[in-house]
XYZ file of C-alpha atoms in Angstrom:
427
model
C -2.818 22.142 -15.998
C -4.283 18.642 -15.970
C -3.679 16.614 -12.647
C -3.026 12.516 -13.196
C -4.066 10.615 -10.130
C -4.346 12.804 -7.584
C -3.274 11.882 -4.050
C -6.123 12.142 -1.233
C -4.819 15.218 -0.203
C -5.203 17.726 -2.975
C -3.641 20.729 -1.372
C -0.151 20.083 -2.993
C -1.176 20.413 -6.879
C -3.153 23.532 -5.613
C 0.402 25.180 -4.533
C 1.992 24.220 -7.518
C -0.897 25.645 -9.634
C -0.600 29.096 -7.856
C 3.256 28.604 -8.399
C 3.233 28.760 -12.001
C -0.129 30.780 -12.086
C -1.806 27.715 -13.980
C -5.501 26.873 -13.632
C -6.603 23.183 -12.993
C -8.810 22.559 -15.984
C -8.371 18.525 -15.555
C -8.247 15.230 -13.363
C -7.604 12.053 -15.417
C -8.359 9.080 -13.495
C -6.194 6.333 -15.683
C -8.258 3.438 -13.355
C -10.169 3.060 -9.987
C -7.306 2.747 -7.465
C -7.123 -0.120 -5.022
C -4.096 1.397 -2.857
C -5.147 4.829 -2.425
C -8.069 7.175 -2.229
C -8.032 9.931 -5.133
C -9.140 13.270 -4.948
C -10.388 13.690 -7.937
C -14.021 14.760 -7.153
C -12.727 17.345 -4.650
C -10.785 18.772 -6.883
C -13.533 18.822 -9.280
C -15.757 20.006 -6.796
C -13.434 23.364 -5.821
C -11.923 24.088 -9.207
C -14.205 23.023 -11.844
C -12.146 20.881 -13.108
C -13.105 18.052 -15.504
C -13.004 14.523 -14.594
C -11.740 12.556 -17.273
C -12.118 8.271 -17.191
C -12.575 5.294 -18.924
C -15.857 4.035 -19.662
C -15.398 1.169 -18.676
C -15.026 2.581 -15.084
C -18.442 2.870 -14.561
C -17.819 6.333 -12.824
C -20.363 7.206 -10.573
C -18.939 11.035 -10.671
C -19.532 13.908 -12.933
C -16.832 12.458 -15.814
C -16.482 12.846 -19.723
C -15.220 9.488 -20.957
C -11.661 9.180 -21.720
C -10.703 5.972 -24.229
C -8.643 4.716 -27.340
C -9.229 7.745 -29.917
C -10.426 10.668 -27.308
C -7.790 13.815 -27.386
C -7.480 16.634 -24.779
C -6.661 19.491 -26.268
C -4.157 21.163 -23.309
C -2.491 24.501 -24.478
C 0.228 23.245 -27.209
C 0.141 19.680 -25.845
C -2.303 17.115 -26.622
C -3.123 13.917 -24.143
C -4.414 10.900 -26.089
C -5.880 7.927 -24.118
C -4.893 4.764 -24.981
C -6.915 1.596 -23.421
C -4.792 -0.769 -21.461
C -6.662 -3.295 -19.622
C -4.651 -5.851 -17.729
C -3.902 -4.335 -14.036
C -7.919 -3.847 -14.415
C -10.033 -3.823 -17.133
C -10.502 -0.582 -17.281
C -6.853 0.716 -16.752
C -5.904 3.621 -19.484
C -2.581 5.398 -20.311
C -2.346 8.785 -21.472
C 0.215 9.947 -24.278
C 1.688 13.522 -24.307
C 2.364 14.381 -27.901
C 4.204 18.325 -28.004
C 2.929 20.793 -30.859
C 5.391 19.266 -33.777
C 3.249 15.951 -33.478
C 6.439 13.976 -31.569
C 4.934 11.674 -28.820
C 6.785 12.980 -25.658
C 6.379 11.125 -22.829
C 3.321 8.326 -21.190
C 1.453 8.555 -18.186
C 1.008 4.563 -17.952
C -1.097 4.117 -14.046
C -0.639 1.295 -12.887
C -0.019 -0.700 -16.399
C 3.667 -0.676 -16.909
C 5.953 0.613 -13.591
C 9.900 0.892 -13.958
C 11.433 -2.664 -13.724
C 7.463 -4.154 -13.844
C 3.821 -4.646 -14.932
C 0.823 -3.925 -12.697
C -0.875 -6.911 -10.896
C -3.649 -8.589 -12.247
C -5.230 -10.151 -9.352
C -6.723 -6.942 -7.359
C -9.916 -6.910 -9.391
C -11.602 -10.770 -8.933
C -14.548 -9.426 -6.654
C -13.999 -5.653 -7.225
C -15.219 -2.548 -9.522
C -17.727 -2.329 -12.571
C -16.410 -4.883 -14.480
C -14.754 -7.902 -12.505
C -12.166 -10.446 -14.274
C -10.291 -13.203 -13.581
C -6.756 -12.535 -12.761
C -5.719 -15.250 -15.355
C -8.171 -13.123 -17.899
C -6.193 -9.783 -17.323
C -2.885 -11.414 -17.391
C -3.187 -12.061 -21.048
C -4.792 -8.860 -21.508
C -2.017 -7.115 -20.122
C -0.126 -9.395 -22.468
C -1.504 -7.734 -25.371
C -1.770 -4.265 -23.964
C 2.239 -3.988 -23.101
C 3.356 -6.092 -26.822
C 0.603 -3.997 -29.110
C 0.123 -0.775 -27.756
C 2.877 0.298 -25.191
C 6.485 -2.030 -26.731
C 5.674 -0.287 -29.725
C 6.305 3.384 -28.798
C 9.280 5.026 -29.460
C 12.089 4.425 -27.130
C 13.054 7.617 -26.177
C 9.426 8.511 -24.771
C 9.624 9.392 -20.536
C 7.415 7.012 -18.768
C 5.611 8.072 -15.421
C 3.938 5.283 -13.441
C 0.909 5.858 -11.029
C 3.758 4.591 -8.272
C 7.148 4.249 -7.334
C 8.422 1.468 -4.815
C 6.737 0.204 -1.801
C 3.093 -0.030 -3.662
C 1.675 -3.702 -3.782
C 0.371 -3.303 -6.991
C 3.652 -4.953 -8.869
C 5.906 -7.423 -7.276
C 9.401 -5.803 -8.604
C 9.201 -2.173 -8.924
C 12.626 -0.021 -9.083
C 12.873 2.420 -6.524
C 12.928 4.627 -10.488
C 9.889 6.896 -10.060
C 10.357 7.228 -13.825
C 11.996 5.526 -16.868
C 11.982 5.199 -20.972
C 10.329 2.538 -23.238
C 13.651 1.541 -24.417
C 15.168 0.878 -20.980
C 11.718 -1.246 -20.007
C 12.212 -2.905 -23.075
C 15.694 -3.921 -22.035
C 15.369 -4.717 -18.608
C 11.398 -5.037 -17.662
C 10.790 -8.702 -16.848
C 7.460 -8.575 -18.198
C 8.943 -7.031 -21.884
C 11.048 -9.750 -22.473
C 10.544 -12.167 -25.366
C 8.177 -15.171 -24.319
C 4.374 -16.397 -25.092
C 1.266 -15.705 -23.805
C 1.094 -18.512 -21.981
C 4.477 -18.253 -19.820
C 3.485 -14.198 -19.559
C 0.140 -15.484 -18.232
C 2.087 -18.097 -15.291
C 4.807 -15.645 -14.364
C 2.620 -12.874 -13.747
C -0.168 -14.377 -11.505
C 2.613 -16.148 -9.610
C 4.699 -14.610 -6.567
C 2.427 -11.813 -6.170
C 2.322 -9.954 -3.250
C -0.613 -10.401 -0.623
C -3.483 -8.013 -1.303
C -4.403 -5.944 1.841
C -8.150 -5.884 3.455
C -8.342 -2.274 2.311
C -8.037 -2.914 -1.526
C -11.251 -4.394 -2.961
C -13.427 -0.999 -0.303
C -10.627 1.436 -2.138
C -11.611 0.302 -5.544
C -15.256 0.787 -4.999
C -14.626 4.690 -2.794
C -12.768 5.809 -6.003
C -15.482 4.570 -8.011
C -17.623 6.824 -6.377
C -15.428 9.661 -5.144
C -14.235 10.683 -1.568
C -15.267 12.965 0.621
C -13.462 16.309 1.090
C -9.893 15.426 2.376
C -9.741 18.385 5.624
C -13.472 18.125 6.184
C -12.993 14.405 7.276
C -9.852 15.286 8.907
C -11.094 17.740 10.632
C -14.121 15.794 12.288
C -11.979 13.301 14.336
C -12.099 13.703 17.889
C -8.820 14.516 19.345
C -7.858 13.562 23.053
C -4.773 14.258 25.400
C -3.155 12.216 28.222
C -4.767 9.935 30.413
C -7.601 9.183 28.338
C -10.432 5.763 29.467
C -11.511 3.692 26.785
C -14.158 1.465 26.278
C -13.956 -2.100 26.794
C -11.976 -4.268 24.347
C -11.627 -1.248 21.878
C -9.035 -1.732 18.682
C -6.529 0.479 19.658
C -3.166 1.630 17.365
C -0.546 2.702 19.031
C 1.522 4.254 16.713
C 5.028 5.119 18.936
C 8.145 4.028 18.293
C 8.117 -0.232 20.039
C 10.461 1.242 22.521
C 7.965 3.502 24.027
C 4.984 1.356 23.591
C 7.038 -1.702 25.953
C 7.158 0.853 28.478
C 3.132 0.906 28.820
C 0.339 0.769 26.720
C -3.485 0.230 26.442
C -4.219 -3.901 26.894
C -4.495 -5.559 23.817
C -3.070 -2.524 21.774
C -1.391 -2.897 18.631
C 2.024 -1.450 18.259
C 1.769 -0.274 14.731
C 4.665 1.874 14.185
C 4.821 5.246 12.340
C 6.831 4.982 9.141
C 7.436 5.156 5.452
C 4.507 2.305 5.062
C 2.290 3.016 7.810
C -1.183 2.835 6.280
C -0.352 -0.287 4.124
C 0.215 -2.379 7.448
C -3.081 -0.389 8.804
C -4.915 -1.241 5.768
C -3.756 -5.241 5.956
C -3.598 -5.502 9.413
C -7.574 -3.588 10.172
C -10.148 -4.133 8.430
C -12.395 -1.754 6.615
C -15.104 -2.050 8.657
C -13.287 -2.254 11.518
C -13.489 0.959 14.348
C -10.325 2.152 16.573
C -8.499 4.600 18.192
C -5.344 6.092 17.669
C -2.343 6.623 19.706
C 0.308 9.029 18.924
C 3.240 10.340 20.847
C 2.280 14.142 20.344
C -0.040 16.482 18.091
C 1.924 16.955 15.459
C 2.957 12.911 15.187
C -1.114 12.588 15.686
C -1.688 14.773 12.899
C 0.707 12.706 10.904
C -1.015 9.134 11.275
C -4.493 10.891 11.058
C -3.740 12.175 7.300
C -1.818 8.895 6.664
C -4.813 6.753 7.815
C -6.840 9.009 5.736
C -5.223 7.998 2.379
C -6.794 4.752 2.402
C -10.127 6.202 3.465
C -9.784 4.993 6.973
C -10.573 7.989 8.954
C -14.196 7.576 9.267
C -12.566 4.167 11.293
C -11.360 6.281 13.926
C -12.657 6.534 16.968
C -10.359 9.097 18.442
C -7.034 9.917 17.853
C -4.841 10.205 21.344
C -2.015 12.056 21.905
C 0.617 11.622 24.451
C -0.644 9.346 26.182
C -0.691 7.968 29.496
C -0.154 4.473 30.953
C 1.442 2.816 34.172
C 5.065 1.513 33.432
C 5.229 -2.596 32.537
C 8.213 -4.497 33.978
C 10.780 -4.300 31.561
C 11.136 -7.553 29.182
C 13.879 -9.938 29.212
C 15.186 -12.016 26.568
C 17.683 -14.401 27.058
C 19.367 -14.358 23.667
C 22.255 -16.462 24.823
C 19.398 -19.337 26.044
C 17.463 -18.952 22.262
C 20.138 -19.252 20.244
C 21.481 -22.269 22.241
C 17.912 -24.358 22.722
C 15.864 -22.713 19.853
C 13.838 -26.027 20.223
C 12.511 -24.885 23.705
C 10.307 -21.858 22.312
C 7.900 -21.741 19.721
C 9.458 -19.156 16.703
C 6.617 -17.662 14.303
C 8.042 -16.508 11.083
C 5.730 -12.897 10.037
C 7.332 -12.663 6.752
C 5.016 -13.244 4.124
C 4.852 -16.547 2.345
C 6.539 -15.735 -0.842
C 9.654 -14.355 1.700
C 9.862 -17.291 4.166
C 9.602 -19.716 0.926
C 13.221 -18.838 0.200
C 14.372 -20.262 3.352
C 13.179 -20.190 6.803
C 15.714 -18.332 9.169
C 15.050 -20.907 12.167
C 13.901 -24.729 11.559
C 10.853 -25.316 12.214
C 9.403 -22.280 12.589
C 5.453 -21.482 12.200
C 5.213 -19.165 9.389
C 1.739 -17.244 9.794
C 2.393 -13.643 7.801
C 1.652 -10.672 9.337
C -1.417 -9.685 7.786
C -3.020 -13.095 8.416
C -2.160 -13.364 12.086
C -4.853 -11.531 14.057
C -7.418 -13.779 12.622
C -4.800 -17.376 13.041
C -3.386 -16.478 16.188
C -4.923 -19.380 17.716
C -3.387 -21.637 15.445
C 0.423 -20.544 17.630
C 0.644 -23.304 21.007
C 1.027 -22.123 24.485
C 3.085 -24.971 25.701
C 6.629 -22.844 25.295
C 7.763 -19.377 25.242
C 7.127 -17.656 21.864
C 9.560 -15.481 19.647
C 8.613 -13.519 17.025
C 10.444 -12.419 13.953
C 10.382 -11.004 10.445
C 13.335 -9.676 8.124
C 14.180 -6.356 10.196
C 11.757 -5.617 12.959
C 8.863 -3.373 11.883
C 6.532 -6.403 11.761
C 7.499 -8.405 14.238
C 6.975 -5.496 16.606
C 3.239 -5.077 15.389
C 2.976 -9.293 15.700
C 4.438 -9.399 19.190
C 1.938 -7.094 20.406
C -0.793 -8.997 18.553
C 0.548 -12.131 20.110
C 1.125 -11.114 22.953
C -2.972 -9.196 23.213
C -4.492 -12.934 23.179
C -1.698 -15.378 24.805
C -0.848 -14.247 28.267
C 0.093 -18.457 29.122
C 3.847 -17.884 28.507
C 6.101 -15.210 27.439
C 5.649 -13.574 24.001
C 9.317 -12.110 23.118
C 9.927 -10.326 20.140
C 13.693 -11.327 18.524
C 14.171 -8.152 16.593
C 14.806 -6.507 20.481
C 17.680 -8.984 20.773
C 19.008 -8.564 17.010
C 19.627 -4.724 18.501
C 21.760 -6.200 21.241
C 23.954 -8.296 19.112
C 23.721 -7.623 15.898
C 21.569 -9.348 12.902
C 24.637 -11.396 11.596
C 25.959 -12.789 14.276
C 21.966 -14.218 15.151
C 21.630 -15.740 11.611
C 24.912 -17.584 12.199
C-alpha cells in the first residue's frame, strides 16, 4: 500500500497495514504542508518505504520525483501525478486509474477540497519556490479549468482535509466528493474569468496562523520520529513551581481554570481545534508549559501539540495541577446589557466574522490570534467584556486580557450567555 499525506503520528496506517497484511511500499507527499507535520520520513525510515514528491519541492529527504507524466506502478492500480500548482507551486494530485485503464478516483491535497479550492496566500515567504498569492491564484485558475474540470465526473475525489483546516475558506464538512458534484456546486468551478477567479480567491481568506510558514519548511525537511519526541517531554504532577513569567497553557475546561491557575496562564481549552489556536495564539519559537487536568488528558494535548511540531516548545507538561482557589467572578449581566456603554467590549472574532456585523456597537474588534501582541491597544478606564461567536475564544482572550490588565475587571460574556441564554443576550 501507498500512504498519501501521512499524519504526524504514523502508528495508525501501520495497524491498517497489518490488518490487511499489506506492506507500505510508498509515501506521496502531494506538497509541503503548512497545517500539519507529515510523517513521511519516519515512515520511510522504519519501512523502507519510498518517498515520492514534486520536484519542485525541493525535498531535502531521500525522494524519487513525482510530476506530470511519472506512473507508480501499485499491484493492478496505477497512480499518475498530475502538477497542480496554485495552493503552492509545487502542489500535485495523484490519479488512480484500475487495471481496465478507467480513471477511478483523485487524491487532489490541498488543490481542490469539497465545496472549495486551496488558499493561495500560505506560500509568500515560505518553501523552495515562493510566489505571490495573486501569482498562484491564476495558477490555480488554470490547474482546476485544464487539468482537474476536465476529468470524468464520476471520479471519487479525496482532499488532503476535511473541515476545520485554514487552508480553504468554505470547505464542506464532505471528507470526500465527485468532479461532477464540484463542478456543480464548487464556488471556485463556476463559470467566470481569470481575473474575477484571481479577486475572489485572495479575498476573505482566513488568517494564517504563526505556525504555518515553520510547518512548511519542517516538512521540507522531514520530522523527527513522532514517540521519540513524545517521549522526551518532562512530565510533572501536582503542586509543581515554575519559573518566573513562564508561558504557561492551561488546557482545562474555563470552569476549572477560574477556580485557580498559574498567573498570567492562558486558558487554552482542549478540543476539536486545539493545536490550531496553539499554533496562532504561540509562536514557533516560543517555550511553555503545559497544564492538563490528568495523564491521560496530558497525553492528549502533548500528541496534539505535537502535530504542528510544537513539542520541542514544551517545557513540561503538568498534570493535575495545583493552585489556591480565586474568588469566584461576578458578572452583572442585568447591569451590561442595560449600560453596555459603561465597559469596554472587545470583539475576538476574526475580521472577516465581525465585518458582517458587530454584535455590540462600538466594540474593539482585535481577533484572537492578534491580541497577545495588541493588548495594549484595549483602555483601562472601564470594566472589560470579552466575546466571540460561542465561547472557546473568548475564554482563551479573557485570560490573555486579564494576564496584563489587572486596573479593572476583565469579564468574559460567554460565562453570562450560559446563564441566560445566547438569544435572549443578542436581543
Amino acid at each position: 500500500m501507498i500512504v498519501i499525506d501521512p499524519a504526524r503520528d504514523p502508528q495508525p496506517y501501520y495497524d491498517f497495514a497489518i490488518l490487511h497484511e499489506a506492506d507500505i511500499v510508498g509515501v506521496i507527499e502531494t506538497h509541503p504542508h503548512a497545517d500539519f507535520v507529515s510523517s513521511h520520513l519516519e515512515i520511510h525510515q522504519t519501512t523502507g518505504a519510498v518517498i515520492y514528491a514534486s520536484k519542485l519541492t525541493g525535498a531535502e529527504y531521500p525522494h524519487e520525483s513525482f510530476d506530470d507524466g511519472d506512473v507508480i506502478e501499485l499491484n493492478d492500480i496505477k497512480l499518475k501525478a498530475i502538477n497542480t500548482p496554485g495552493h503552492s507551486p509545487d502542489s500535485i494530485c495523484i490519479l488512480a486509474v484500475d487495471e481496465n485503464g478507467y480513471e477511478k478516483a483523485i487524491f487532489t491535497g490541498d488543490t481542490l477540497f469539497v465545496g472549495d479550492v486551496g488558499r493561495p496566500d500560505l506560500r509568500e515567504n515560505a518553501g523552495n519556490i515562493t510566489a505571490k498569492k495573486e501569482e498562484l491564484a491564476a495558477q490555480m485558475y488554470h490547474s482546476t479549468r485544464e487539468k482537474l474540470m476536465t476529468l470524468p465526473h464520476n471520479i471519487t475525489v479525496y482532499p488532503a482535509h476535511g473541515p476545520g483546516s485554514l487552508c480553504g475558506k468554505n470547505m464542506s464538512p464532505d471528507l470526500q466528493t465527485t468532479i461532477g458534484r464540484e463542478l456543480r456546486e464548487n464556488y471556485a468551478l463556476q463559470l467566470m474569468d481569470e481575473l474575477t477567479f484571481v479577486k475572489m480567491l485572495t479575498e476573505d481568506q482566513p488568517f494564517i496562523p504563526k505556525y504555518f510558514e515553520r510547518d512548511v519548511a519542517l516538512n521540507k525537511k522531514g520530522a523527527s520520529v513522532f514517540s521519540d519526541s513524545i517521549s522526551h517531554i518532562l512530565r510533572l504532577k501536582g503542586g509543581v513551581m515554575i519559573e518566573k513569567d513562564a508561558l504557561v497553557v492551561d488546557t482545562r475546561p474555563n470552569a476549572e481554570f477560574m477556580k485557580g491557575h498559574e498567573k498570567g496562564a492562558i486558558n487554552l481549552q482542549n478540543g476539536g481545534k486545539f493545536e490550531t489556536w496553539l499554533g496562532s495564539i504561540v509562536g514557533p519559537d516560543e517555550r511553555f508549559y503545559l497544564v492538563a487536568d490528568d495523564e491521560e488528558e496530558l497525553e492528549k494535548v502533548l500528541a496534539k501539540a505535537a502535530k504542528i511540531g510544537y513539542e520541542k516548545n514544551i517545557t513540561a507538561g503538568i498534570s493535575a495541577p495545583e493552585y489556591s482557589l480565586l474568588p469566584e467572578r461576578n458578572f452583572n449581566l442585568p447591569r451590561f446589557t442595560t449600560n453596555p456603554e459603561k465597559y469596554t467590549v472587545v470583539d475576538v472574532r476574526n475580521e472577516i466574522e465581525a465585518e458582517d456585523g458587530l454584535i455590540f456597537e462600538n466594540a474593539l474588534i482585535i481577533p484572537l490570534p492578534e491580541l497577545r501582541e495588541r493588548v495594549n491597544e484595549i483602555p483601562e478606564d472601564k470594566p472589560i467584556v470579552v466575546h466571540c461567536a460561542a465561547g472557546y475564544r473568548s475564554a482563551a482572550a479573557a485570560s490573555i486580557v486579564a494576564a496584563k490588565i489587572s486596573a479593572v475587571p476583565v469579564l468574559d460574556l460567554s460565562e453570562a450567555v450560559v446563564e441566560i441564554g445566547r438569544e435572549k443576550i443578542k436581543h
